[in-house]
Each structure stands twice: as C-alpha cells, then as structure tokens.
PDB file of C-alpha atoms in Angstrom:
ATOM      1  CA  MET A   1       0.373  -0.136   0.363  1.00  0.00           C
ATOM      2  CA  PRO A   2       1.511   3.452  -1.386  1.00  0.00           C
ATOM      3  CA  LYS A   3       2.321   5.318   1.736  1.00  0.00           C
ATOM      4  CA  ILE A   4       0.440   8.937   1.710  1.00  0.00           C
ATOM      5  CA  PHE A   5      -2.885   6.278   0.591  1.00  0.00           C
ATOM      6  CA  LYS A   6      -2.599   4.372   3.958  1.00  0.00           C
ATOM      7  CA  ASN A   7      -1.398   8.223   5.988  1.00  0.00           C
ATOM      8  CA  PHE A   8      -5.075   8.403   4.500  1.00  0.00           C
ATOM      9  CA  ILE A   9      -6.732   6.050   5.378  1.00  0.00           C
ATOM     10  CA  ASN A  10      -4.932   5.886   9.452  1.00  0.00           C
ATOM     11  CA  GLY A  11      -6.650   9.766   9.054  1.00  0.00           C
ATOM     12  CA  LEU A  12      -9.861   8.645   8.125  1.00  0.00           C
ATOM     13  CA  VAL A  13     -10.112   6.194  10.936  1.00  0.00           C
ATOM     14  CA  PHE A  14      -8.292   8.712  13.107  1.00  0.00           C
ATOM     15  CA  GLY A  15     -10.773  11.638  12.713  1.00  0.00           C
ATOM     16  CA  ILE A  16     -13.409   8.748  13.239  1.00  0.00           C
ATOM     17  CA  THR A  17     -12.885   8.820  16.911  1.00  0.00           C
ATOM     18  CA  GLN A  18     -12.892  12.054  17.131  1.00  0.00           C
ATOM     19  CA  VAL A  19     -16.405  12.194  17.670  1.00  0.00           C
ATOM     20  CA  ILE A  20     -16.324   9.373  19.731  1.00  0.00           C
ATOM     21  CA  PRO A  21     -17.043  10.698  23.254  1.00  0.00           C
ATOM     22  CA  GLY A  22     -14.242   9.239  26.127  1.00  0.00           C
ATOM     23  CA  VAL A  23     -12.004   7.133  22.943  1.00  0.00           C
ATOM     24  CA  SER A  24      -8.087   8.736  23.285  1.00  0.00           C
ATOM     25  CA  VAL A  25      -7.074   9.377  19.681  1.00  0.00           C
ATOM     26  CA  GLY A  26      -3.959   9.824  20.784  1.00  0.00           C
ATOM     27  CA  THR A  27      -4.172   5.729  21.700  1.00  0.00           C
ATOM     28  CA  ILE A  28      -5.734   5.311  17.719  1.00  0.00           C
ATOM     29  CA  ALA A  29      -2.677   7.566  17.030  1.00  0.00           C
ATOM     30  CA  LEU A  30      -0.882   4.095  18.801  1.00  0.00           C
ATOM     31  CA  ILE A  31      -1.949   0.992  17.601  1.00  0.00           C
ATOM     32  CA  LEU A  32      -2.335   2.310  14.229  1.00  0.00           C
ATOM     33  CA  GLY A  33       1.628   2.622  14.323  1.00  0.00           C
ATOM     34  CA  PHE A  34       1.837   6.159  13.922  1.00  0.00           C
ATOM     35  CA  TYR A  35       2.192   7.599  16.665  1.00  0.00           C
ATOM     36  CA  PHE A  36       5.265   8.947  16.862  1.00  0.00           C
ATOM     37  CA  ASP A  37       5.981   9.539  13.376  1.00  0.00           C
ATOM     38  CA  LEU A  38       2.729  12.353  14.145  1.00  0.00           C
ATOM     39  CA  ILE A  39       5.027  13.154  16.965  1.00  0.00           C
ATOM     40  CA  GLU A  40       8.143  14.018  14.990  1.00  0.00           C
ATOM     41  CA  SER A  41       6.108  15.456  12.291  1.00  0.00           C
ATOM     42  CA  ILE A  42       4.268  18.679  13.875  1.00  0.00           C
ATOM     43  CA  ASN A  43       7.888  19.043  15.299  1.00  0.00           C
ATOM     44  CA  ASN A  44      10.561  19.332  12.737  1.00  0.00           C
ATOM     45  CA  PHE A  45       7.822  20.784  10.011  1.00  0.00           C
ATOM     46  CA  PHE A  46       9.890  23.453   9.470  1.00  0.00           C
ATOM     47  CA  LYS A  47      13.426  21.611   9.444  1.00  0.00           C
ATOM     48  CA  ASP A  48      12.226  20.012   6.935  1.00  0.00           C
ATOM     49  CA  ILE A  49       8.856  20.700   5.607  1.00  0.00           C
ATOM     50  CA  ARG A  50       8.203  18.846   2.299  1.00  0.00           C
ATOM     51  CA  LYS A  51       8.935  15.392   3.996  1.00  0.00           C
ATOM     52  CA  SER A  52       6.550  16.994   7.400  1.00  0.00           C
ATOM     53  CA  LEU A  53       3.593  17.978   4.898  1.00  0.00           C
ATOM     54  CA  LYS A  54       3.992  14.001   2.730  1.00  0.00           C
ATOM     55  CA  PHE A  55       3.199  12.842   6.360  1.00  0.00           C
ATOM     56  CA  LEU A  56       0.555  15.623   7.399  1.00  0.00           C
ATOM     57  CA  LEU A  57      -1.236  16.619   4.406  1.00  0.00           C
ATOM     58  CA  PRO A  58      -2.756  13.138   3.564  1.00  0.00           C
ATOM     59  CA  LEU A  59      -3.122  12.301   7.195  1.00  0.00           C
ATOM     60  CA  ALA A  60      -5.579  15.748   7.486  1.00  0.00           C
ATOM     61  CA  ILE A  61      -6.532  14.855   4.679  1.00  0.00           C
ATOM     62  CA  GLY A  62      -8.015  11.778   5.905  1.00  0.00           C
ATOM     63  CA  ILE A  63      -9.132  13.679   9.082  1.00  0.00           C
ATOM     64  CA  VAL A  64     -11.239  15.856   8.011  1.00  0.00           C
ATOM     65  CA  ILE A  65     -12.564  13.255   5.689  1.00  0.00           C
ATOM     66  CA  GLY A  66     -13.626  11.311   8.387  1.00  0.00           C
ATOM     67  CA  MET A  67     -15.562  13.522  10.918  1.00  0.00           C
ATOM     68  CA  LEU A  68     -17.875  15.258   7.762  1.00  0.00           C
ATOM     69  CA  LEU A  69     -18.516  11.786   6.732  1.00  0.00           C
ATOM     70  CA  PHE A  70     -18.678   9.504   9.798  1.00  0.00           C
ATOM     71  CA  SER A  71     -19.626  11.924  11.609  1.00  0.00           C
ATOM     72  CA  SER A  72     -23.516  10.954  10.656  1.00  0.00           C
ATOM     73  CA  ILE A  73     -23.192   7.781  10.976  1.00  0.00           C
ATOM     74  CA  ILE A  74     -21.233   7.694  14.707  1.00  0.00           C
ATOM     75  CA  ASP A  75     -24.015  10.783  15.958  1.00  0.00           C
ATOM     76  CA  PHE A  76     -26.467   7.321  14.495  1.00  0.00           C
ATOM     77  CA  LEU A  77     -24.818   4.273  16.252  1.00  0.00           C
ATOM     78  CA  LEU A  78     -24.463   6.711  19.392  1.00  0.00           C
ATOM     79  CA  THR A  79     -28.014   6.827  19.198  1.00  0.00           C
ATOM     80  CA  SER A  80     -29.114   3.408  18.313  1.00  0.00           C
ATOM     81  CA  TYR A  81     -26.798   1.177  19.125  1.00  0.00           C
ATOM     82  CA  SER A  82     -25.151   3.378  21.884  1.00  0.00           C
ATOM     83  CA  PHE A  83     -23.200  -0.394  23.965  1.00  0.00           C
ATOM     84  CA  PRO A  84     -22.168  -2.386  21.041  1.00  0.00           C
ATOM     85  CA  THR A  85     -20.813   0.437  19.150  1.00  0.00           C
ATOM     86  CA  MET A  86     -18.904   2.148  22.789  1.00  0.00           C
ATOM     87  CA  MET A  87     -17.680  -1.511  23.839  1.00  0.00           C
ATOM     88  CA  PHE A  88     -16.550  -1.704  20.044  1.00  0.00           C
ATOM     89  CA  PHE A  89     -13.413   1.205  21.109  1.00  0.00           C
ATOM     90  CA  ILE A  90     -13.163  -0.174  24.197  1.00  0.00           C
ATOM     91  CA  GLY A  91     -12.039  -3.158  23.006  1.00  0.00           C
ATOM     92  CA  LEU A  92      -9.693  -0.865  21.127  1.00  0.00           C
ATOM     93  CA  ILE A  93      -8.050   0.792  24.067  1.00  0.00           C
ATOM     94  CA  ALA A  94      -7.892  -2.863  26.187  1.00  0.00           C
ATOM     95  CA  GLY A  95      -6.113  -5.001  23.988  1.00  0.00           C
ATOM     96  CA  ILE A  96      -2.888  -2.908  23.243  1.00  0.00           C
ATOM     97  CA  ILE A  97      -2.463  -3.040  27.164  1.00  0.00           C
ATOM     98  CA  PRO A  98      -0.860  -6.085  27.547  1.00  0.00           C
ATOM     99  CA  ARG A  99       2.086  -4.985  24.668  1.00  0.00           C
ATOM    100  CA  VAL A 100       2.289  -1.923  26.194  1.00  0.00           C
ATOM    101  CA  TYR A 101       2.613  -3.585  30.016  1.00  0.00           C
ATOM    102  CA  SER A 102       5.166  -6.079  28.348  1.00  0.00           C
ATOM    103  CA  MET A 103       7.504  -2.917  27.217  1.00  0.00           C
ATOM    104  CA  VAL A 104       7.155  -0.832  30.406  1.00  0.00           C
ATOM    105  CA  LYS A 105       8.324  -4.966  31.857  1.00  0.00           C
ATOM    106  CA  GLY A 106      10.159  -5.373  29.636  1.00  0.00           C
ATOM    107  CA  ASP A 107      13.583  -8.480  31.783  1.00  0.00           C
ATOM    108  CA  ARG A 108      12.140  -7.291  34.904  1.00  0.00           C
ATOM    109  CA  LYS A 109      10.357 -10.306  36.718  1.00  0.00           C
ATOM    110  CA  LYS A 110       7.938  -7.843  38.935  1.00  0.00           C
ATOM    111  CA  LEU A 111       7.851  -3.905  38.579  1.00  0.00           C
ATOM    112  CA  ASP A 112       8.791  -1.934  41.610  1.00  0.00           C
ATOM    113  CA  ILE A 113       6.570   0.584  43.689  1.00  0.00           C
ATOM    114  CA  LYS A 114       7.769   4.179  41.652  1.00  0.00           C
ATOM    115  CA  ASP A 115       6.419   1.845  38.486  1.00  0.00           C
ATOM    116  CA  PHE A 116       2.636   1.053  40.273  1.00  0.00           C
ATOM    117  CA  LEU A 117       3.294   5.261  41.475  1.00  0.00           C
ATOM    118  CA  PHE A 118       3.947   6.158  37.388  1.00  0.00           C
ATOM    119  CA  ILE A 119       0.693   3.113  36.607  1.00  0.00           C
ATOM    120  CA  VAL A 120      -0.996   4.350  39.513  1.00  0.00           C
ATOM    121  CA  ILE A 121      -2.025   8.096  40.269  1.00  0.00           C
ATOM    122  CA  PRO A 122      -2.648   8.723  36.061  1.00  0.00           C
ATOM    123  CA  PHE A 123      -5.733   5.452  36.331  1.00  0.00           C
ATOM    124  CA  ILE A 124      -7.063   7.632  39.422  1.00  0.00           C
ATOM    125  CA  ILE A 125      -6.612  10.979  37.903  1.00  0.00           C
ATOM    126  CA  LEU A 126      -8.518  10.114  34.740  1.00  0.00           C
ATOM    127  CA  SER A 127     -10.478   6.917  36.448  1.00  0.00           C
ATOM    128  CA  GLY A 128     -11.691  10.044  38.693  1.00  0.00           C
ATOM    129  CA  THR A 129     -13.276  12.526  35.919  1.00  0.00           C
ATOM    130  CA  THR A 130     -16.173   9.086  35.185  1.00  0.00           C
ATOM    131  CA  PHE A 131     -17.812  11.166  38.700  1.00  0.00           C
ATOM    132  CA  LEU A 132     -17.617  14.161  37.093  1.00  0.00           C
ATOM    133  CA  ASN A 133     -20.680  15.296  35.374  1.00  0.00           C
ATOM    134  CA  THR A 134     -19.750  14.942  32.129  1.00  0.00           C
ATOM    135  CA  GLY A 135     -23.289  14.835  30.212  1.00  0.00           C
ATOM    136  CA  GLY A 136     -24.241  11.230  27.640  1.00  0.00           C
ATOM    137  CA  SER A 137     -26.143  13.463  25.536  1.00  0.00           C
ATOM    138  CA  ALA A 138     -26.440  17.073  23.868  1.00  0.00           C
ATOM    139  CA  PRO A 139     -27.966  19.614  25.853  1.00  0.00           C
ATOM    140  CA  ARG A 140     -31.313  21.141  23.988  1.00  0.00           C
ATOM    141  CA  GLU A 141     -30.114  24.528  24.122  1.00  0.00           C
ATOM    142  CA  VAL A 142     -27.142  23.470  22.135  1.00  0.00           C
ATOM    143  CA  SER A 143     -28.425  25.107  19.117  1.00  0.00           C
ATOM    144  CA  GLU A 144     -29.628  28.190  20.664  1.00  0.00           C
ATOM    145  CA  VAL A 145     -25.580  28.891  21.953  1.00  0.00           C
ATOM    146  CA  PHE A 146     -24.886  28.179  17.815  1.00  0.00           C
ATOM    147  CA  SER A 147     -26.810  30.562  16.436  1.00  0.00           C
ATOM    148  CA  ASN A 148     -25.433  33.753  20.323  1.00  0.00           C
ATOM    149  CA  ILE A 149     -21.644  33.119  19.576  1.00  0.00           C
ATOM    150  CA  SER A 150     -19.519  35.949  21.415  1.00  0.00           C
ATOM    151  CA  PHE A 151     -16.057  37.042  21.208  1.00  0.00           C
ATOM    152  CA  PRO A 152     -16.101  35.773  24.994  1.00  0.00           C
ATOM    153  CA  TYR A 153     -17.232  32.124  24.516  1.00  0.00           C
ATOM    154  CA  MET A 154     -15.275  32.189  20.559  1.00  0.00           C
ATOM    155  CA  VAL A 155     -11.999  32.667  23.188  1.00  0.00           C
ATOM    156  CA  PHE A 156     -12.979  30.576  25.153  1.00  0.00           C
ATOM    157  CA  LEU A 157     -13.295  27.962  22.436  1.00  0.00           C
ATOM    158  CA  PHE A 158      -9.983  29.209  21.453  1.00  0.00           C
ATOM    159  CA  ILE A 159      -8.671  27.900  25.050  1.00  0.00           C
ATOM    160  CA  ALA A 160     -10.551  24.872  25.130  1.00  0.00           C
ATOM    161  CA  GLY A 161      -8.565  23.682  21.788  1.00  0.00           C
ATOM    162  CA  ILE A 162      -5.143  24.341  23.675  1.00  0.00           C
ATOM    163  CA  LEU A 163      -7.046  22.520  25.827  1.00  0.00           C
ATOM    164  CA  ALA A 164      -8.775  19.519  24.455  1.00  0.00           C
ATOM    165  CA  ALA A 165      -5.372  19.502  21.759  1.00  0.00           C
ATOM    166  CA  SER A 166      -2.876  18.822  24.913  1.00  0.00           C
ATOM    167  CA  ALA A 167      -5.058  15.596  25.821  1.00  0.00           C
ATOM    168  CA  LEU A 168      -5.649  14.857  22.174  1.00  0.00           C
ATOM    169  CA  VAL A 169      -1.020  14.317  22.037  1.00  0.00           C
ATOM    170  CA  VAL A 170      -0.927  11.660  24.813  1.00  0.00           C
ATOM    171  CA  PRO A 171      -2.046   8.017  24.639  1.00  0.00           C
ATOM    172  CA  GLY A 172      -5.284   7.605  26.797  1.00  0.00           C
ATOM    173  CA  PHE A 173      -6.103  10.790  27.996  1.00  0.00           C
ATOM    174  CA  SER A 174      -9.531  11.704  25.324  1.00  0.00           C
ATOM    175  CA  GLY A 175      -9.467  15.354  24.202  1.00  0.00           C
ATOM    176  CA  SER A 176     -13.449  14.927  24.076  1.00  0.00           C
ATOM    177  CA  VAL A 177     -13.239  13.661  27.541  1.00  0.00           C
ATOM    178  CA  VAL A 178     -11.634  17.806  28.628  1.00  0.00           C
ATOM    179  CA  LEU A 179     -13.949  19.077  25.927  1.00  0.00           C
ATOM    180  CA  LEU A 180     -17.697  17.112  27.285  1.00  0.00           C
ATOM    181  CA  LEU A 181     -15.755  18.941  31.134  1.00  0.00           C
ATOM    182  CA  LEU A 182     -16.095  22.058  29.624  1.00  0.00           C
ATOM    183  CA  GLY A 183     -19.435  21.304  27.869  1.00  0.00           C
ATOM    184  CA  VAL A 184     -18.806  22.075  24.143  1.00  0.00           C
ATOM    185  CA  TYR A 185     -18.195  18.821  22.741  1.00  0.00           C
ATOM    186  CA  HIS A 186     -22.050  18.920  21.737  1.00  0.00           C
ATOM    187  CA  LEU A 187     -21.653  22.564  20.940  1.00  0.00           C
ATOM    188  CA  ALA A 188     -18.385  21.178  18.880  1.00  0.00           C
ATOM    189  CA  ILE A 189     -20.412  18.155  16.844  1.00  0.00           C
ATOM    190  CA  TYR A 190     -22.681  20.708  15.977  1.00  0.00           C
ATOM    191  CA  SER A 191     -20.543  22.576  14.424  1.00  0.00           C
ATOM    192  CA  ILE A 192     -18.576  19.419  12.104  1.00  0.00           C
ATOM    193  CA  SER A 193     -22.446  18.324  11.525  1.00  0.00           C
ATOM    194  CA  SER A 194     -23.698  21.043  10.271  1.00  0.00           C
ATOM    195  CA  ILE A 195     -20.974  21.583   7.672  1.00  0.00           C
ATOM    196  CA  ARG A 196     -22.429  18.855   5.563  1.00  0.00           C
ATOM    197  CA  PHE A 197     -26.599  21.380   5.252  1.00  0.00           C
ATOM    198  CA  LEU A 198     -23.836  24.411   4.767  1.00  0.00           C
ATOM    199  CA  LEU A 199     -22.025  22.613   1.425  1.00  0.00           C
ATOM    200  CA  LEU A 200     -26.021  21.602   0.078  1.00  0.00           C
ATOM    201  CA  ASP A 201     -27.455  25.483   0.563  1.00  0.00           C
ATOM    202  CA  LEU A 202     -23.711  27.741   0.378  1.00  0.00           C
ATOM    203  CA  SER A 203     -25.603  30.853  -0.128  1.00  0.00           C
ATOM    204  CA  ASN A 204     -26.829  30.604   4.399  1.00  0.00           C
ATOM    205  CA  ILE A 205     -24.567  33.252   4.774  1.00  0.00           C
ATOM    206  CA  THR A 206     -25.885  32.834   8.819  1.00  0.00           C
ATOM    207  CA  LEU A 207     -24.937  29.055   9.246  1.00  0.00           C
ATOM    208  CA  MET A 208     -21.896  29.756   7.345  1.00  0.00           C
ATOM    209  CA  ILE A 209     -20.491  32.363  10.488  1.00  0.00           C
ATOM    210  CA  ASN A 210     -22.913  30.616  13.176  1.00  0.00           C
ATOM    211  CA  ILE A 211     -20.408  27.507  11.624  1.00  0.00           C
ATOM    212  CA  ILE A 212     -16.788  29.354  11.589  1.00  0.00           C
ATOM    213  CA  LYS A 213     -17.343  30.874  14.756  1.00  0.00           C
ATOM    214  CA  VAL A 214     -17.009  27.519  16.216  1.00  0.00           C
ATOM    215  CA  ILE A 215     -14.196  25.981  14.707  1.00  0.00           C
ATOM    216  CA  ILE A 216     -12.324  29.031  13.327  1.00  0.00           C
ATOM    217  CA  PRO A 217     -11.567  29.316  17.116  1.00  0.00           C
ATOM    218  CA  LEU A 218     -11.011  26.340  18.931  1.00  0.00           C
ATOM    219  CA  GLY A 219     -10.135  25.116  15.422  1.00  0.00           C
ATOM    220  CA  ILE A 220      -6.982  27.364  16.553  1.00  0.00           C
ATOM    221  CA  GLY A 221      -6.663  26.305  19.972  1.00  0.00           C
ATOM    222  CA  THR A 222      -6.050  22.647  18.750  1.00  0.00           C
ATOM    223  CA  ILE A 223      -3.150  22.936  16.675  1.00  0.00           C
ATOM    224  CA  ILE A 224      -1.084  25.349  19.405  1.00  0.00           C
ATOM    225  CA  GLY A 225      -1.713  22.696  21.548  1.00  0.00           C
ATOM    226  CA  ILE A 226      -0.947  19.968  19.328  1.00  0.00           C
ATOM    227  CA  VAL A 227       1.732  21.604  18.564  1.00  0.00           C
ATOM    228  CA  PHE A 228       3.447  23.255  22.635  1.00  0.00           C
ATOM    229  CA  MET A 229       2.427  19.155  23.725  1.00  0.00           C
ATOM    230  CA  ALA A 230       4.096  17.725  20.953  1.00  0.00           C
ATOM    231  CA  ASN A 231       7.245  18.850  21.990  1.00  0.00           C
ATOM    232  CA  ILE A 232       6.392  18.180  25.628  1.00  0.00           C
ATOM    233  CA  ILE A 233       6.051  14.534  25.034  1.00  0.00           C
ATOM    234  CA  GLU A 234       8.447  14.001  22.287  1.00  0.00           C
ATOM    235  CA  ARG A 235      11.226  14.921  24.955  1.00  0.00           C
ATOM    236  CA  MET A 236       9.707  12.626  27.682  1.00  0.00           C
ATOM    237  CA  PHE A 237      10.093   9.699  25.535  1.00  0.00           C
ATOM    238  CA  LYS A 238      14.236  10.814  24.134  1.00  0.00           C
ATOM    239  CA  ASN A 239      14.474  11.004  27.892  1.00  0.00           C
ATOM    240  CA  HIS A 240      12.306   9.538  29.879  1.00  0.00           C
ATOM    241  CA  ARG A 241      10.603   6.570  27.503  1.00  0.00           C
ATOM    242  CA  ARG A 242      10.301   4.335  30.497  1.00  0.00           C
ATOM    243  CA  GLU A 243       8.286   6.148  32.661  1.00  0.00           C
ATOM    244  CA  VAL A 244       6.425   7.800  29.856  1.00  0.00           C
ATOM    245  CA  PHE A 245       5.006   4.587  29.085  1.00  0.00           C
ATOM    246  CA  LEU A 246       4.666   3.460  32.496  1.00  0.00           C
ATOM    247  CA  VAL A 247       2.031   7.260  32.853  1.00  0.00           C
ATOM    248  CA  VAL A 248       0.307   5.820  29.295  1.00  0.00           C
ATOM    249  CA  LEU A 249       0.312   2.244  30.466  1.00  0.00           C
ATOM    250  CA  GLY A 250      -1.914   4.266  33.727  1.00  0.00           C
ATOM    251  CA  LEU A 251      -4.223   6.383  31.184  1.00  0.00           C
ATOM    252  CA  LEU A 252      -5.277   4.005  29.167  1.00  0.00           C
ATOM    253  CA  LEU A 253      -6.443   1.821  32.242  1.00  0.00           C
ATOM    254  CA  GLY A 254      -7.854   4.719  33.131  1.00  0.00           C
ATOM    255  CA  SER A 255      -9.560   5.401  29.619  1.00  0.00           C
ATOM    256  CA  VAL A 256     -11.668   2.067  30.494  1.00  0.00           C
ATOM    257  CA  PHE A 257     -12.490   2.620  33.837  1.00  0.00           C
ATOM    258  CA  ASN A 258     -13.183   6.468  32.074  1.00  0.00           C
ATOM    259  CA  LEU A 259     -15.349   4.558  29.559  1.00  0.00           C
ATOM    260  CA  PHE A 260     -17.666   1.990  30.889  1.00  0.00           C
ATOM    261  CA  GLY A 261     -18.869   5.304  33.234  1.00  0.00           C
ATOM    262  CA  GLN A 262     -20.013   7.371  30.439  1.00  0.00           C
ATOM    263  CA  PRO A 263     -23.593   7.446  29.873  1.00  0.00           C
ATOM    264  CA  ILE A 264     -23.522   7.368  26.923  1.00  0.00           C
ATOM    265  CA  LEU A 265     -22.449   3.726  26.708  1.00  0.00           C
ATOM    266  CA  TYR A 266     -26.014   2.668  28.201  1.00  0.00           C
ATOM    267  CA  ALA A 267     -27.726   5.337  26.620  1.00  0.00           C
ATOM    268  CA  SER A 268     -29.827   3.092  24.121  1.00  0.00           C
ATOM    269  CA  GLY A 269     -30.606   0.111  26.349  1.00  0.00           C
ATOM    270  CA  ILE A 270     -29.307  -3.133  27.407  1.00  0.00           C
ATOM    271  CA  THR A 271     -30.982  -6.246  25.909  1.00  0.00           C
ATOM    272  CA  PRO A 272     -29.604  -9.521  26.752  1.00  0.00           C
ATOM    273  CA  VAL A 273     -29.166  -9.372  23.011  1.00  0.00           C
ATOM    274  CA  ILE A 274     -27.557  -6.642  22.976  1.00  0.00           C
ATOM    275  CA  LEU A 275     -25.324  -7.346  25.570  1.00  0.00           C
ATOM    276  CA  VAL A 276     -23.981 -10.254  23.494  1.00  0.00           C
ATOM    277  CA  ILE A 277     -23.441  -8.523  20.860  1.00  0.00           C
ATOM    278  CA  GLY A 278     -21.480  -6.047  22.635  1.00  0.00           C
ATOM    279  CA  VAL A 279     -19.311  -8.973  24.252  1.00  0.00           C
ATOM    280  CA  ALA A 280     -18.331  -9.144  20.785  1.00  0.00           C
ATOM    281  CA  THR A 281     -17.738  -5.753  19.480  1.00  0.00           C
ATOM    282  CA  PHE A 282     -15.026  -5.745  22.276  1.00  0.00           C
ATOM    283  CA  LEU A 283     -13.727  -8.943  21.646  1.00  0.00           C
ATOM    284  CA  SER A 284     -13.267  -7.568  18.122  1.00  0.00           C
ATOM    285  CA  GLY A 285     -12.370  -4.610  18.932  1.00  0.00           C
ATOM    286  CA  CYS A 286      -9.431  -6.161  22.080  1.00  0.00           C
ATOM    287  CA  LEU A 287      -8.459  -8.128  18.727  1.00  0.00           C
ATOM    288  CA  VAL A 288      -7.939  -5.665  16.308  1.00  0.00           C
ATOM    289  CA  SER A 289      -5.548  -3.766  18.553  1.00  0.00           C
ATOM    290  CA  PHE A 290      -3.865  -6.769  20.442  1.00  0.00           C
ATOM    291  CA  LYS A 291      -2.912  -7.615  16.789  1.00  0.00           C
ATOM    292  CA  LEU A 292      -1.830  -4.499  15.632  1.00  0.00           C
ATOM    293  CA  GLY A 293       0.200  -2.931  18.776  1.00  0.00           C
ATOM    294  CA  LYS A 294       1.912  -7.072  18.681  1.00  0.00           C
ATOM    295  CA  ASP A 295       3.270  -5.964  14.743  1.00  0.00           C
ATOM    296  CA  ARG A 296       3.479  -1.966  14.820  1.00  0.00           C
ATOM    297  CA  LEU A 297       4.205  -1.002  18.746  1.00  0.00           C
TER     298      LEU A 297
END
C-alpha cells in the first residue's frame, strides 16, 4: 500500500474516532503505528517542510473527511446502538494494554513501587473524571448557543481547543472528554455536522458565520495545543521513555474504567441480545488492537 494512501486511511480512522466521547485518538494513533511519526512530523515541520507535509497532508485530509462523512454515522450508531458501538472502541483500548505492559516490564520479573506509582496516579486522575458530570446526550440549548456565539465565548473555545489538543496527543487521554468537561463537546459536534448542510446551501451566510465562530477559534487552539504538547511528548520519550509508557499504561487503564462510566455507553438501552453483541464487539476491538499493536509497537 502506498504510504500516502496509508496515511490517508490512518487519518480517516483518526477523524472518525475524534467524534467518539472518551476514546483517545492518541491511543488510536499508537495502535495504527503512526503516533511517533506524527509527533516527529509536527516538531520538525519547519526543519523539513516537504517531508512533514508528505506525511501530514494526506493524514489531515483523511481526518477532515472522516469527521465530515462519518460524524452522522457515528451519531446514529451512538444513538441507536450505543452499547455495542462503544464496547468496540473500549476493546480497541483494552487490547493494546498487554503490549504496552510488556514494553514497560521488559526483562524485569516484576514492577517496583516507583513503577506502580507511575501507573496508579494517572489511573486515579483519569478515572476520577468518571464521577464528574460529563453528560451523555446533547443539551437542548446547543442550537441556541450555536446561533449566539459571543466574542468572549470564542476566546473560551480557543482555550478549550488548546486544552483538548494537549490531551489529544497523549495516548490514553481523550480530548473529547476535556471538551465534555468544559461543556463544548456537543457544540463542536453540532458545528461539524452542520457543515454538510452548508455544503448543500452555500448561500446560507448565517449558518456559515455560526460555523466559523465555533470551528476557527477551536481549530486554532487545537493546532497550538498539538504543537506545544507534541514538543513536550517527544522530549519526554527521548529522555524518559520507560516512565512515559508507564504513565501511558495508567492512562489506558483509566480510560477503560472511564468509558464504562460514560452515560452514553448505556444511552440506547441494554437487552440480553445487545449485551451479547456488545461482548462480541468488545472482543473484536481487543483482537484488532492487540494484533496491530503486536506488529507495530
């Protein structure tokens, strides 16, 4: 498979998972095997623009198309079949955990107290967000907020983008959870899904302005956050690789715990048949990520 097309497909999957509440796209990048290439391309962008663009451009196109084309499908699946859908993504995260554990353990027979602290503290911090009110469905006033975006709120969206992006590039940490905690996740998804209506009627200037008011400040903040955090992550991996993976392990465990506490998991209801299907999709997700992680990490 040509590398450009492969990057596009990776971007497509990356974009799809961005709209899933609680799912870490950093983990998805790790599973798909392009996480470190992504960090390197971002940090070395101005050193080798041509090389970086060759990697980032097809990835970015895939992300945009994935978010635009599949946001409605994901919304439908989360509305009608939330349990099996979310269980698949939980399985994706759970399936990479054994591989990360084997990497941090190495030749050691067991982990020491310091290792456990590197795992437990991130686990407690991330799993603690389960008990915060993240919400499982879009608030009724989201369309009203969408049409009444003030300048101070645009500044808030910019800051939210920075914070979410900082979490976004860390495996095990979900940028969407940050947006949920800040109360702007549903507004962001509403804005993205509204783009398809704008494309059908480009003369709708009001809709265009409303979308721009949300997407631009959130997008700029996201870019700044990614660049800032990518630099820190690269340095950490170079100087403290094992400790970083211990933290990632804790975040992955916390992410799985967190997702089981997300109201959206149970939003469409659970019957015995749905429960069986959910277990099947969970095991499928585990198998996919374990196989990819084994080959690419």
